[in-house]
Tab-separated table of C-alpha atoms in Angstrom:
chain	number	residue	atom	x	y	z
F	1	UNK	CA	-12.050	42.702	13.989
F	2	UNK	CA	-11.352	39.425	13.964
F	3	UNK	CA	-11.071	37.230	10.722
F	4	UNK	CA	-10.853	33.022	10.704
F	5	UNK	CA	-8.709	31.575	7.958
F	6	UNK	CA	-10.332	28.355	6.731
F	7	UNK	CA	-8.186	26.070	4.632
F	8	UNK	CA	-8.743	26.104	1.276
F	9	UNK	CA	-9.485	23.680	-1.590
F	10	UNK	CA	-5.866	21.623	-1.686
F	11	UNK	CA	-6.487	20.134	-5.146
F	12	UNK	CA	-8.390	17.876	-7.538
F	13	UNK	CA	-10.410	15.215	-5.821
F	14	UNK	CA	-8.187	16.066	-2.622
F	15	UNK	CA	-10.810	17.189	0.114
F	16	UNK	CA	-8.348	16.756	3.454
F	17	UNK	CA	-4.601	16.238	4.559
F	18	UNK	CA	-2.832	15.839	7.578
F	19	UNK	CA	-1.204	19.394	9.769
F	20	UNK	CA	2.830	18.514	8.825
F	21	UNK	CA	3.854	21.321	10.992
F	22	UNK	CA	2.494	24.885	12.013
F	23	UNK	CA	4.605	27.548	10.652
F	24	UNK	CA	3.094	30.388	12.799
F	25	UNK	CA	2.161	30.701	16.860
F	26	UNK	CA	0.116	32.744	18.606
F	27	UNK	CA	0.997	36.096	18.750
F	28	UNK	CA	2.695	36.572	15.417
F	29	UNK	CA	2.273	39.588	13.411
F	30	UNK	CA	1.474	37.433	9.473
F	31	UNK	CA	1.763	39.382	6.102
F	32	UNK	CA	-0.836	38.505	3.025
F	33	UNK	CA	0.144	35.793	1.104
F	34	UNK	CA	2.510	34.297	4.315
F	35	UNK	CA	2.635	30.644	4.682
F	36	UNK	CA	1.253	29.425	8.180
F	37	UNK	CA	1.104	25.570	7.590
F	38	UNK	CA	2.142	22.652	6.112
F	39	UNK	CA	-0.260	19.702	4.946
F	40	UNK	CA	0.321	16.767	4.459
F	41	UNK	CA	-2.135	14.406	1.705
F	42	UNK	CA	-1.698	11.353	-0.276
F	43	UNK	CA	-0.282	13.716	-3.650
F	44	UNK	CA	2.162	15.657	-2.089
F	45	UNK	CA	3.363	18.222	0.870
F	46	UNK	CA	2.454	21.443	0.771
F	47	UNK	CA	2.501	24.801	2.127
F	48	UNK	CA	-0.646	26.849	2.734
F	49	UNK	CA	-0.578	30.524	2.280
F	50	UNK	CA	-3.195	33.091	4.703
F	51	UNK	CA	-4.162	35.599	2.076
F	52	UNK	CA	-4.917	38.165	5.125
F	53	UNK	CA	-2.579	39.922	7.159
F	54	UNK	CA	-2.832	39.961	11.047
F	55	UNK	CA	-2.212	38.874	14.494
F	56	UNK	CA	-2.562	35.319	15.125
F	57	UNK	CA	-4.853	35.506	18.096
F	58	UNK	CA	-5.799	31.474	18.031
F	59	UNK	CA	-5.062	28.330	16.032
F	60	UNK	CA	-7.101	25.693	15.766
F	61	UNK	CA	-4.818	23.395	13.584
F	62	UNK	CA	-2.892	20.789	15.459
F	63	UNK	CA	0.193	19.048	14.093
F	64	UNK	CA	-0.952	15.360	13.456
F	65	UNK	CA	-4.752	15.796	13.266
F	66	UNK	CA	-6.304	15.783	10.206
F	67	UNK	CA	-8.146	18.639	8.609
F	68	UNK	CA	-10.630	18.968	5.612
F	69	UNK	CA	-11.311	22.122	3.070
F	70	UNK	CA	-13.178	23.949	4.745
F	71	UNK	CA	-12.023	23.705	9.132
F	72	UNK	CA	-11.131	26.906	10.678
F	73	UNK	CA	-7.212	26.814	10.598
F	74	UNK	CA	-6.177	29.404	12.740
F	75	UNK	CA	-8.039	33.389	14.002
F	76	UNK	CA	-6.606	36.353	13.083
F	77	UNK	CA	-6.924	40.314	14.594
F	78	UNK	CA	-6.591	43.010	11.881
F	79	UNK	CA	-3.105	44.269	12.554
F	80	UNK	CA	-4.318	47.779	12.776
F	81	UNK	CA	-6.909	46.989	14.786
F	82	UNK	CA	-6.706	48.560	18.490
F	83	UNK	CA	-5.274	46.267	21.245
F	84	UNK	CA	-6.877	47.374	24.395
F	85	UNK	CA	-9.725	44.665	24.198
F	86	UNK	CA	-8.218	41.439	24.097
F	87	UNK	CA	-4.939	42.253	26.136
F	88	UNK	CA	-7.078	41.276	29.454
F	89	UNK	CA	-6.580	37.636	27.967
F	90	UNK	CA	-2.126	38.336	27.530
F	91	UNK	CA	-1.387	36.397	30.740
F	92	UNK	CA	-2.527	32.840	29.874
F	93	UNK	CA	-0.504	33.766	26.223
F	94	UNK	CA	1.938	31.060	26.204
F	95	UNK	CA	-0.430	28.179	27.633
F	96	UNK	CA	-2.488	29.142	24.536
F	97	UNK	CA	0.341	28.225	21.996
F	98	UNK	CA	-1.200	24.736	22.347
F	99	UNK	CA	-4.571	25.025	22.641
F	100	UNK	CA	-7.645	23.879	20.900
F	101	UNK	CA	-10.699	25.358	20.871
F	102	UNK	CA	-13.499	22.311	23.171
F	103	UNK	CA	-15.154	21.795	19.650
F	104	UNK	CA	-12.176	21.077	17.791
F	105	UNK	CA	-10.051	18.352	19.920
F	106	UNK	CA	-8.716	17.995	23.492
F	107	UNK	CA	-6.036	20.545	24.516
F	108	UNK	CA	-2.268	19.651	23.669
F	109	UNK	CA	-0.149	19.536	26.604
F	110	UNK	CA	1.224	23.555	27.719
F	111	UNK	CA	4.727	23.907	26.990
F	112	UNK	CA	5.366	25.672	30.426
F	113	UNK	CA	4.940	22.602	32.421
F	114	UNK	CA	7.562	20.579	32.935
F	115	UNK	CA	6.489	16.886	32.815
F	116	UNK	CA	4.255	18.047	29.311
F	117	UNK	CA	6.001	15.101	27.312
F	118	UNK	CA	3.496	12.394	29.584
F	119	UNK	CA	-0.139	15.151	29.870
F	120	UNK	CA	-2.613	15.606	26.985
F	121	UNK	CA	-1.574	14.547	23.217
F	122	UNK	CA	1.662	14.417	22.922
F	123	UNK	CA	3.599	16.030	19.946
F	124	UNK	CA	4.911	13.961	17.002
F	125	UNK	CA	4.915	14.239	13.392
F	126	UNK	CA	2.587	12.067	11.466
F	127	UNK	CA	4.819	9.366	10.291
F	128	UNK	CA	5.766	8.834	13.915
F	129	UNK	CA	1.958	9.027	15.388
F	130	UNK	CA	2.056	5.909	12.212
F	131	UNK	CA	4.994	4.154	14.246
F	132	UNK	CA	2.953	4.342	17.234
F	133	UNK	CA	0.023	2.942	15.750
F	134	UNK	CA	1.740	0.186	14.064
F	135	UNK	CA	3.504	-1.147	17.063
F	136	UNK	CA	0.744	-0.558	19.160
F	137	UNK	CA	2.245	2.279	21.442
F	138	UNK	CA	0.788	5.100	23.330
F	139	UNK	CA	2.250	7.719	23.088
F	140	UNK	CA	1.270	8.945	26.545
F	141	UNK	CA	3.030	6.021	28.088
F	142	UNK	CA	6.232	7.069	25.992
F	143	UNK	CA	9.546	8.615	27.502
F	144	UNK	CA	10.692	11.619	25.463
F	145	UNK	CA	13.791	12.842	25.333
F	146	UNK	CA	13.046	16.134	23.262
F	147	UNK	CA	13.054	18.924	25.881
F	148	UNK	CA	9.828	20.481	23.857
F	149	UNK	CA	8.114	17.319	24.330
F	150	UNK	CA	7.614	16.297	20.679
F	151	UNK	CA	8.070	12.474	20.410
F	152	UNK	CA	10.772	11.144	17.600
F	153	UNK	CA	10.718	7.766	15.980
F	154	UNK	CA	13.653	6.909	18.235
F	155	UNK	CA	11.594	6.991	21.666
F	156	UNK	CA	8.926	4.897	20.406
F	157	UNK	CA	11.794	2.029	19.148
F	158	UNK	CA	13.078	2.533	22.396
F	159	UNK	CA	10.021	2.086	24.529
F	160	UNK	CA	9.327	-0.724	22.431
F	161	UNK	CA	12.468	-2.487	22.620
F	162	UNK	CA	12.225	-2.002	26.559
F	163	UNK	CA	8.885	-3.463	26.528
F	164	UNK	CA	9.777	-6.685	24.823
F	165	UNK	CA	12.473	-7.043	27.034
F	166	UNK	CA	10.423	-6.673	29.974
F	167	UNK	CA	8.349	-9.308	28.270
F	168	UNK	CA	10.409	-11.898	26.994
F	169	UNK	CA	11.662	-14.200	30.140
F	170	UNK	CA	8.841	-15.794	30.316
F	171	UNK	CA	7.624	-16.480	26.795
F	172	UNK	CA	11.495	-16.113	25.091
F	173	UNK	CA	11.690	-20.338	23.800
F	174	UNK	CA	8.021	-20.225	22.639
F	175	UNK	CA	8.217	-16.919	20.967
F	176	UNK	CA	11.588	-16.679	19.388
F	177	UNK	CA	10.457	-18.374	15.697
F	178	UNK	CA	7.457	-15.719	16.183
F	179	UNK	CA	9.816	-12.468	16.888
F	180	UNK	CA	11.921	-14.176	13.835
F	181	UNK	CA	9.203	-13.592	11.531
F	182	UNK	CA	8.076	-10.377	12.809
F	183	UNK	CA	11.501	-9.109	12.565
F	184	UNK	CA	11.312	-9.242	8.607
F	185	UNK	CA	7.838	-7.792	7.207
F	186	UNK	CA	6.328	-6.999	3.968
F	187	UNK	CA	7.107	-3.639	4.644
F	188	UNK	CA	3.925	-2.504	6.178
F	189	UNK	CA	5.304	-2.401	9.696
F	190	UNK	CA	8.643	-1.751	11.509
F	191	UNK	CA	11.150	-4.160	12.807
F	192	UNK	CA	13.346	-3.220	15.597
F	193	UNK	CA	14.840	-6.857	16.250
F	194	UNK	CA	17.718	-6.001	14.023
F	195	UNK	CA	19.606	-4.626	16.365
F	196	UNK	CA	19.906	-7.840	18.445
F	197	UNK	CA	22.597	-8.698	15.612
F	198	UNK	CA	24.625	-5.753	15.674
F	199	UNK	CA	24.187	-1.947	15.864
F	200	UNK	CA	21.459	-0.422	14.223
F	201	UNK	CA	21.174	3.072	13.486
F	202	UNK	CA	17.071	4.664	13.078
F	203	UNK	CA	16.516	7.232	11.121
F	204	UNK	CA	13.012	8.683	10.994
F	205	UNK	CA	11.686	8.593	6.682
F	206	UNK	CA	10.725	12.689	6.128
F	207	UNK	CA	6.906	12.939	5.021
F	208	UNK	CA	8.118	12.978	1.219
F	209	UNK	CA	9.823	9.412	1.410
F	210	UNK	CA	7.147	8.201	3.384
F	211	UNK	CA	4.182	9.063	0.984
F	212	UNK	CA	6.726	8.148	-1.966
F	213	UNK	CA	6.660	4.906	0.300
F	214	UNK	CA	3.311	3.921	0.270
F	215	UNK	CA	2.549	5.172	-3.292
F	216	UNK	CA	4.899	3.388	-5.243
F	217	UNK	CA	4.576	-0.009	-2.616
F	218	UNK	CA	1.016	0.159	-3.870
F	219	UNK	CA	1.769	0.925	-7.625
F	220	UNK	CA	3.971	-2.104	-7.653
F	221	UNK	CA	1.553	-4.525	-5.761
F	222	UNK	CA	-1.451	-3.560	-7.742
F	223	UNK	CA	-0.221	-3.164	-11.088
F	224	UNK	CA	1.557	-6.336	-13.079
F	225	UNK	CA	4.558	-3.992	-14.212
F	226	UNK	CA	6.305	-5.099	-17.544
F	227	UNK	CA	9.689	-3.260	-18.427
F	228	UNK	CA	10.986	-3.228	-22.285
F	229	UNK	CA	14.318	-2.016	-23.301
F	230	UNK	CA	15.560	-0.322	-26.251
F	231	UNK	CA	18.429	2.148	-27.522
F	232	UNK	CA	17.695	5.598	-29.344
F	233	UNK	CA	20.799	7.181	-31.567
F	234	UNK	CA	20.429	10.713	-30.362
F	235	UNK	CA	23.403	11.914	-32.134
F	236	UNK	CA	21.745	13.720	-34.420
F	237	UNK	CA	19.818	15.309	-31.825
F	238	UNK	CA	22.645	16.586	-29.605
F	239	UNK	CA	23.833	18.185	-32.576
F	240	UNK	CA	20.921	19.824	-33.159
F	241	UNK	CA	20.574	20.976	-29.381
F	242	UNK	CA	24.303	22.262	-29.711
F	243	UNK	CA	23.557	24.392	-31.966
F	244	UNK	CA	20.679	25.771	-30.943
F	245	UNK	CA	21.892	25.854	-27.309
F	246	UNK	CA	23.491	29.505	-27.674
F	247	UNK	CA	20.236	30.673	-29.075
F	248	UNK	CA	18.430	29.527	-26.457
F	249	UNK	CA	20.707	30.442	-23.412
F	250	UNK	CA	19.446	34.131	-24.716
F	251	UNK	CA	16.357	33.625	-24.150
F	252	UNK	CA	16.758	32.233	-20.658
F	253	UNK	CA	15.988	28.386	-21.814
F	254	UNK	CA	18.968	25.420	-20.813
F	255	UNK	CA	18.365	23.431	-23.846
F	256	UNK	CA	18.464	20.009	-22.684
F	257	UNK	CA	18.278	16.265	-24.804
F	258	UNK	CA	14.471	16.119	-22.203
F	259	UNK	CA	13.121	18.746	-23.478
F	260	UNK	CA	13.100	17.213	-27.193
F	261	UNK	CA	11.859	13.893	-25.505
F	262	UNK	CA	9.172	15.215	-23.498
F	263	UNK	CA	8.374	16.703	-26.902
F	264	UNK	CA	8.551	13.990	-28.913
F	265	UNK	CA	6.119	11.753	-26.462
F	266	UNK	CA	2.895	12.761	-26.813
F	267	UNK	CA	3.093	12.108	-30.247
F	268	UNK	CA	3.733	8.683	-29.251
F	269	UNK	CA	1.263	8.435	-27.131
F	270	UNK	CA	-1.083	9.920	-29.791
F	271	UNK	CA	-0.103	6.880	-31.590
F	272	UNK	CA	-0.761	4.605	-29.304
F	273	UNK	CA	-3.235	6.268	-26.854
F	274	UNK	CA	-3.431	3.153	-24.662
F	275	UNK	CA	-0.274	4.692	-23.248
F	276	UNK	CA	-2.253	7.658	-21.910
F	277	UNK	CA	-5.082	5.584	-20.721
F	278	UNK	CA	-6.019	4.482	-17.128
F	279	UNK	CA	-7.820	1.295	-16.806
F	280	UNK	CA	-11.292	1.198	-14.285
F	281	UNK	CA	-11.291	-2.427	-13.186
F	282	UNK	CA	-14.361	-2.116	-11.290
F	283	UNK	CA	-16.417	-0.498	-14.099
F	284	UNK	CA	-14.177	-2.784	-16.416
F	285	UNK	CA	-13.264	0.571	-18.725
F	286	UNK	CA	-10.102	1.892	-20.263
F	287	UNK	CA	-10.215	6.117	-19.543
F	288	UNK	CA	-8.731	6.879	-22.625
F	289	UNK	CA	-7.781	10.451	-21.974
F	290	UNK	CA	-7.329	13.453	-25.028
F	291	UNK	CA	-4.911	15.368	-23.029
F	292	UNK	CA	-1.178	14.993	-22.769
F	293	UNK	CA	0.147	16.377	-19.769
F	294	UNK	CA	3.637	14.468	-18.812
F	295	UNK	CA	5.115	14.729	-15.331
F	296	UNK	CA	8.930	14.078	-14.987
F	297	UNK	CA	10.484	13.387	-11.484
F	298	UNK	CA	12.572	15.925	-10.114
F	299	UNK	CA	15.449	14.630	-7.531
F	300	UNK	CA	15.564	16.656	-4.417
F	301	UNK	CA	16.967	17.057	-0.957
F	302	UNK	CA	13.725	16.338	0.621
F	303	UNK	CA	12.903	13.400	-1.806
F	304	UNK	CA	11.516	12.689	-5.486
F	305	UNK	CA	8.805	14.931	-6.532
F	306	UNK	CA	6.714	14.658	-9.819
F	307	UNK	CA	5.816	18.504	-11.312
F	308	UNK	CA	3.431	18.049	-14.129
F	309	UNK	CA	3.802	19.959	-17.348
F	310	UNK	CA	0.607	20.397	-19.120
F	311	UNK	CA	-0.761	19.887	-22.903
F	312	UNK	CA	3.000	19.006	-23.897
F	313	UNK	CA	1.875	18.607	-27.705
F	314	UNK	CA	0.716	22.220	-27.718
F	315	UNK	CA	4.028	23.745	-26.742
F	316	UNK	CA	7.747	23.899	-28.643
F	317	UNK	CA	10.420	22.456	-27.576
F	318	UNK	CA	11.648	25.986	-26.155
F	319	UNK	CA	8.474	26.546	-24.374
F	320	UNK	CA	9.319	23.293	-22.585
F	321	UNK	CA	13.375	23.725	-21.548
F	322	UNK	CA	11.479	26.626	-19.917
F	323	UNK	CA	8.883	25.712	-18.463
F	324	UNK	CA	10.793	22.482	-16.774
F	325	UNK	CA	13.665	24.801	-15.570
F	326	UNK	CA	10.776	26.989	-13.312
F	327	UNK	CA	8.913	23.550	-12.124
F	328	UNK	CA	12.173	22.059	-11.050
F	329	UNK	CA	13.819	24.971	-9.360
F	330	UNK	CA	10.103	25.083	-7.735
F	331	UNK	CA	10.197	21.511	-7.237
F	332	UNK	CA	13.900	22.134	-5.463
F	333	UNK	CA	12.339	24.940	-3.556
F	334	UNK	CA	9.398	23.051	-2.029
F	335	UNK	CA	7.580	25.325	-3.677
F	336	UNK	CA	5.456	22.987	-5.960
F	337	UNK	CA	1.264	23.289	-5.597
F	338	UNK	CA	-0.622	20.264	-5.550
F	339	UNK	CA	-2.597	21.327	-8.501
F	340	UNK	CA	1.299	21.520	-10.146
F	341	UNK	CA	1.909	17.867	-8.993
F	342	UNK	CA	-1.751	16.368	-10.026
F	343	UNK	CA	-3.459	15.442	-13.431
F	344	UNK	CA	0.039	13.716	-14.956
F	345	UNK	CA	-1.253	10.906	-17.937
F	346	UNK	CA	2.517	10.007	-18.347
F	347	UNK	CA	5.848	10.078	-16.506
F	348	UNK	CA	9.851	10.664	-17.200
F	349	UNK	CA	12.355	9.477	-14.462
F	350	UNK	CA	15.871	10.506	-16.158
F	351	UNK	CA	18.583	8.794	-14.354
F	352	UNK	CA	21.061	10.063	-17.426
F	353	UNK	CA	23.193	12.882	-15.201
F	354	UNK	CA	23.340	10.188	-12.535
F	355	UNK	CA	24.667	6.767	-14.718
F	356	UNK	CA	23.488	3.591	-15.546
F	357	UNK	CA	22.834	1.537	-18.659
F	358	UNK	CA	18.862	0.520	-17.683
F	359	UNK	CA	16.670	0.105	-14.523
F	360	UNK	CA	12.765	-0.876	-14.017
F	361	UNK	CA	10.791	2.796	-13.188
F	362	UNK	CA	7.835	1.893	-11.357
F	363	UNK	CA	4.267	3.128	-13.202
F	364	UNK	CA	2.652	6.247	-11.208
F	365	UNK	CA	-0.582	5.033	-10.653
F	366	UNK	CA	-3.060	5.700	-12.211
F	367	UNK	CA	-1.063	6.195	-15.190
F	368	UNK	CA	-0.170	3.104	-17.524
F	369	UNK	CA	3.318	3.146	-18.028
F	370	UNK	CA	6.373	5.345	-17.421
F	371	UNK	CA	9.640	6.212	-19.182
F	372	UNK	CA	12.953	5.581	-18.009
F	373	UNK	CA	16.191	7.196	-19.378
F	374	UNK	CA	20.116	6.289	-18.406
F	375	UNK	CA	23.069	7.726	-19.680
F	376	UNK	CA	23.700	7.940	-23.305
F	377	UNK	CA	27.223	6.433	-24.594
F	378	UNK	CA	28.929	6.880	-27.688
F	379	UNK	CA	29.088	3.124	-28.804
F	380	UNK	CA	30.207	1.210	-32.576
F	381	UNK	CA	27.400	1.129	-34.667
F	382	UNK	CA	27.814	-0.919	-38.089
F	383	UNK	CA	26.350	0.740	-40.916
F	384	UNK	CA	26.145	-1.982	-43.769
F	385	UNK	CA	29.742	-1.201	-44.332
F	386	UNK	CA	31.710	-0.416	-41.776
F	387	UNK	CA	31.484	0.648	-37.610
F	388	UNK	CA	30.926	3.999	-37.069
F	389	UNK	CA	30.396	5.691	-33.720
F	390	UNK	CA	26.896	6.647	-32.308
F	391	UNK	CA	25.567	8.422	-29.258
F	392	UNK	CA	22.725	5.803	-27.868
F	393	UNK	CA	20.490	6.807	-25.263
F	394	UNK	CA	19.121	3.609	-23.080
F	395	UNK	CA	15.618	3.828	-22.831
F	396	UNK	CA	13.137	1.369	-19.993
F	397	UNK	CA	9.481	1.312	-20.517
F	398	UNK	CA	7.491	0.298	-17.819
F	399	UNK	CA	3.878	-0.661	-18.724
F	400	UNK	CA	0.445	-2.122	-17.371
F	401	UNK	CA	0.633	-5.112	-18.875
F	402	UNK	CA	-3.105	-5.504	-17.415
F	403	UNK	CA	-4.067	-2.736	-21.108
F	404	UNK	CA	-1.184	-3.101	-22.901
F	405	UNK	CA	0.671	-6.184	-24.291
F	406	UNK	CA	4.642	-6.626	-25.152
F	407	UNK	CA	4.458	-6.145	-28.417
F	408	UNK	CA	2.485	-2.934	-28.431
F	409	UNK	CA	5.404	-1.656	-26.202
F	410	UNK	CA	8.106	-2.630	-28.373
F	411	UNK	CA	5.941	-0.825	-31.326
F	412	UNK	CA	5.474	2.046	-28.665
F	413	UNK	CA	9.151	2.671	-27.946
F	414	UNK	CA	10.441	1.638	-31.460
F	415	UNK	CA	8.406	4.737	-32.386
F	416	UNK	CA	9.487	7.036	-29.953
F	417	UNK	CA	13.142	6.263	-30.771
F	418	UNK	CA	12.494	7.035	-34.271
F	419	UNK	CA	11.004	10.001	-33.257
F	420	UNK	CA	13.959	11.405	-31.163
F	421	UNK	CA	16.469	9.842	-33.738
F	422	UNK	CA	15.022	13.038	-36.080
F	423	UNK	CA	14.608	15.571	-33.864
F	424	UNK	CA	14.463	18.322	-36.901
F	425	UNK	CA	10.624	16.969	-37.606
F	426	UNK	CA	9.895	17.630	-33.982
F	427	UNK	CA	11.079	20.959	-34.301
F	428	UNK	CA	8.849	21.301	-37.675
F	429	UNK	CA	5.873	19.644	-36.255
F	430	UNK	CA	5.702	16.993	-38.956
């Protein structure tokens, strides 16, 4: 019996994404629960799971072409099922690797035929299918050098490079001050005169950069950003998390300095809810929202990722160190859901293992502001009387100054300071 796997819901308000890569073929034997693809959507990357075991008899995902909840992904056979009925079709097996079915999308090219990198669609990941488009390329007309015939961003630089070469005898005097300008862009395209002053080096941005890319180049052109700056003594607090670090190593928890902040936030942002607001310019409303779930960016090999951790104000700061721990080591693992990276009403980038004394975090739209934190340094604080020495954490608060105004960000972070500074009423709830 044959079953069709249709790809499921892939998150709030997300109702299609691109086909990163296919993790299966034709002909493998899947287990429940096995992942089989990769999409691609504005939130995130993800890996899609087949919750039914089987032969992959026919997939109807291509890599590149976009997909909505819903579209047939790929046919499977019941593994125990008998195979005397469809072995007739065995011989044509490796030509159907890369086939569509005629009411899904022309046929990809077959891999068994030698010139396959110039017939049908060519192969190539969706940032470089973007390359294409931007410099106005076919990718049929494109040399590839990848003996599977899957175009890179290097053949398409290439082939263009060539092509302006071809082109520029006649028009080079009249066109130079153009090619000049063209060379430098506002980042929505892709220069390749560079290399006409030295060697230049291309190497193709992974779908994680890419998306990280075009999400924070919009955040930052949309939203008038606004970054305050203020110190919190934490000494207190890492006394506090000292001591109760031993405690908390036995019950599987790294008790970290974040997990009291991301405590001590929404409380903040209780305070001053405009903080956990979006703003609806259309409409001309402020979404003021009740809940307080805080994503904090997670540095990995692939690229930053935001996990989310939900209704912060309802958990202890235990609860927290260990709930982080799983959705980084997730995060680390590419093993993050959408639904894990979506609904965040506030963000923490923490820069503190890393250095620095400050830096501008840029909001994560649609949020209103984010939190940055550098490294804390023991500095001379006087007291009234005399200098005494204080752990001070730098803290940058990015806001929309579009809702919120300077001085309700100094009040904001002056009271989040104050907050971490006594990190015993945290603990207590008062």
């Amino acid at each position: 019996m044959r079953t069709e796997f249709k790809l499921p819901e892939l998150g709030e308000n997300v109702t299609s994404g691109t086909v990163g890569k296919l993790l299966v073929a034709v002909g493998d034997v899947i287990t429940a629960g096995q992942n089989v693809l990769e999409i691609e959507t504005d939130k995130a990357v993800a890996e899609i799971p087949c919750p039914t075991a089987g032969k992959v008899v026919e997939i109807r995902a291509k890599e590149g072409a976009k997909m909505n909840s819903g579209d047939v992904v790929l046919v499977l056979e019941a593994s125990s099922a008998p195979a005397s009925s469809p072995e007739p079709a065995a011989p044509p097996a490796p030509a159907k690797r890369d086939e569509t079915s005629a009411t899904v999308q022309a046929p990809r090219p077959e891999k068994t035929q030698p010139p396959a990198k110039r017939l049908g669609t060519v192969r190539a990941a969706p940032s470089v299918r973007r390359l294409a488009r931007e410099q106005d390329v076919d990718l049929n007309e494109v040399p590839v050098k990848d003996p599977g015939g899957k175009a890179t961003a290097q053949d398409i630089l290439a082939f263009v490079a060539a092509r302006k070469t071809a082109e520029q005898p006649t028009t080079a005097a009249e066109t130079a001050p153009a090619q000049d300008a063209a060379a430098w862009t506002n980042g929505e395209g892709t220069s390749v005169e560079q290399d006409k002053w030295g060697v230049v080096v291309h190497e193709a941005m992974n779908t994680i950069r890419v998306r990280t890319a075009e999400r924070l180049g919009e955040s930052w052109r949309n939203i008038p950003h606004v970054t305050h700056f203020d110190k919190a003594d934490i000494t207190g607090l890492e006394a506090l998390r000292k001591e109760c670090a031993r405690k908390a190593d036995k019950k599987g928890a790294r008790l970290t300095a974040m997990a009291f902040i991301l405590k001590a936030v929404p409380e903040a942002l209780k305070r001053f809810p405009r903080f956990n607001a979006s703003v609806d310019m259309e409409n001309r409303h402020l979404l003021l929202k009740q809940y307080y779930h805080i994503g904090f960016a997670v540095d990995t090999p692939n690229g930053l990722v935001v996990p989310v951790l939900r209704d912060a104000d309802k958990k202890t700061v235990l609860e927290i160190a260990l709930e982080m721990a799983a959705l980084a080591r997730k995060a680390r693992d590419r093993k993050l859901t959408l639904e894990e990276m979506q609904g965040g009403t506030f963000t923490i980038s923490n820069l503190g293992g890393l250095g620095g004394s400050g830096f501008t975090p840029i909001i994560n739209a649609p949020e209103a502001a984010i939190l940055g934190l550098s490294r804390s340094q023991t500095e001379p604080v006087y007291n009234g009387q005399e200098f005494v020495p204080r752990l001070l954490l730098p803290m940058s608060l990015s806001y929309d100054h579009r809702i919120i105004d300077g001085a309700d960000a100094a009040r904001f972070l002056r009271f989040l300071a104050e907050a971490i500074e006594q990190p015993w009423h945290l603990m207590l709830g008062l």
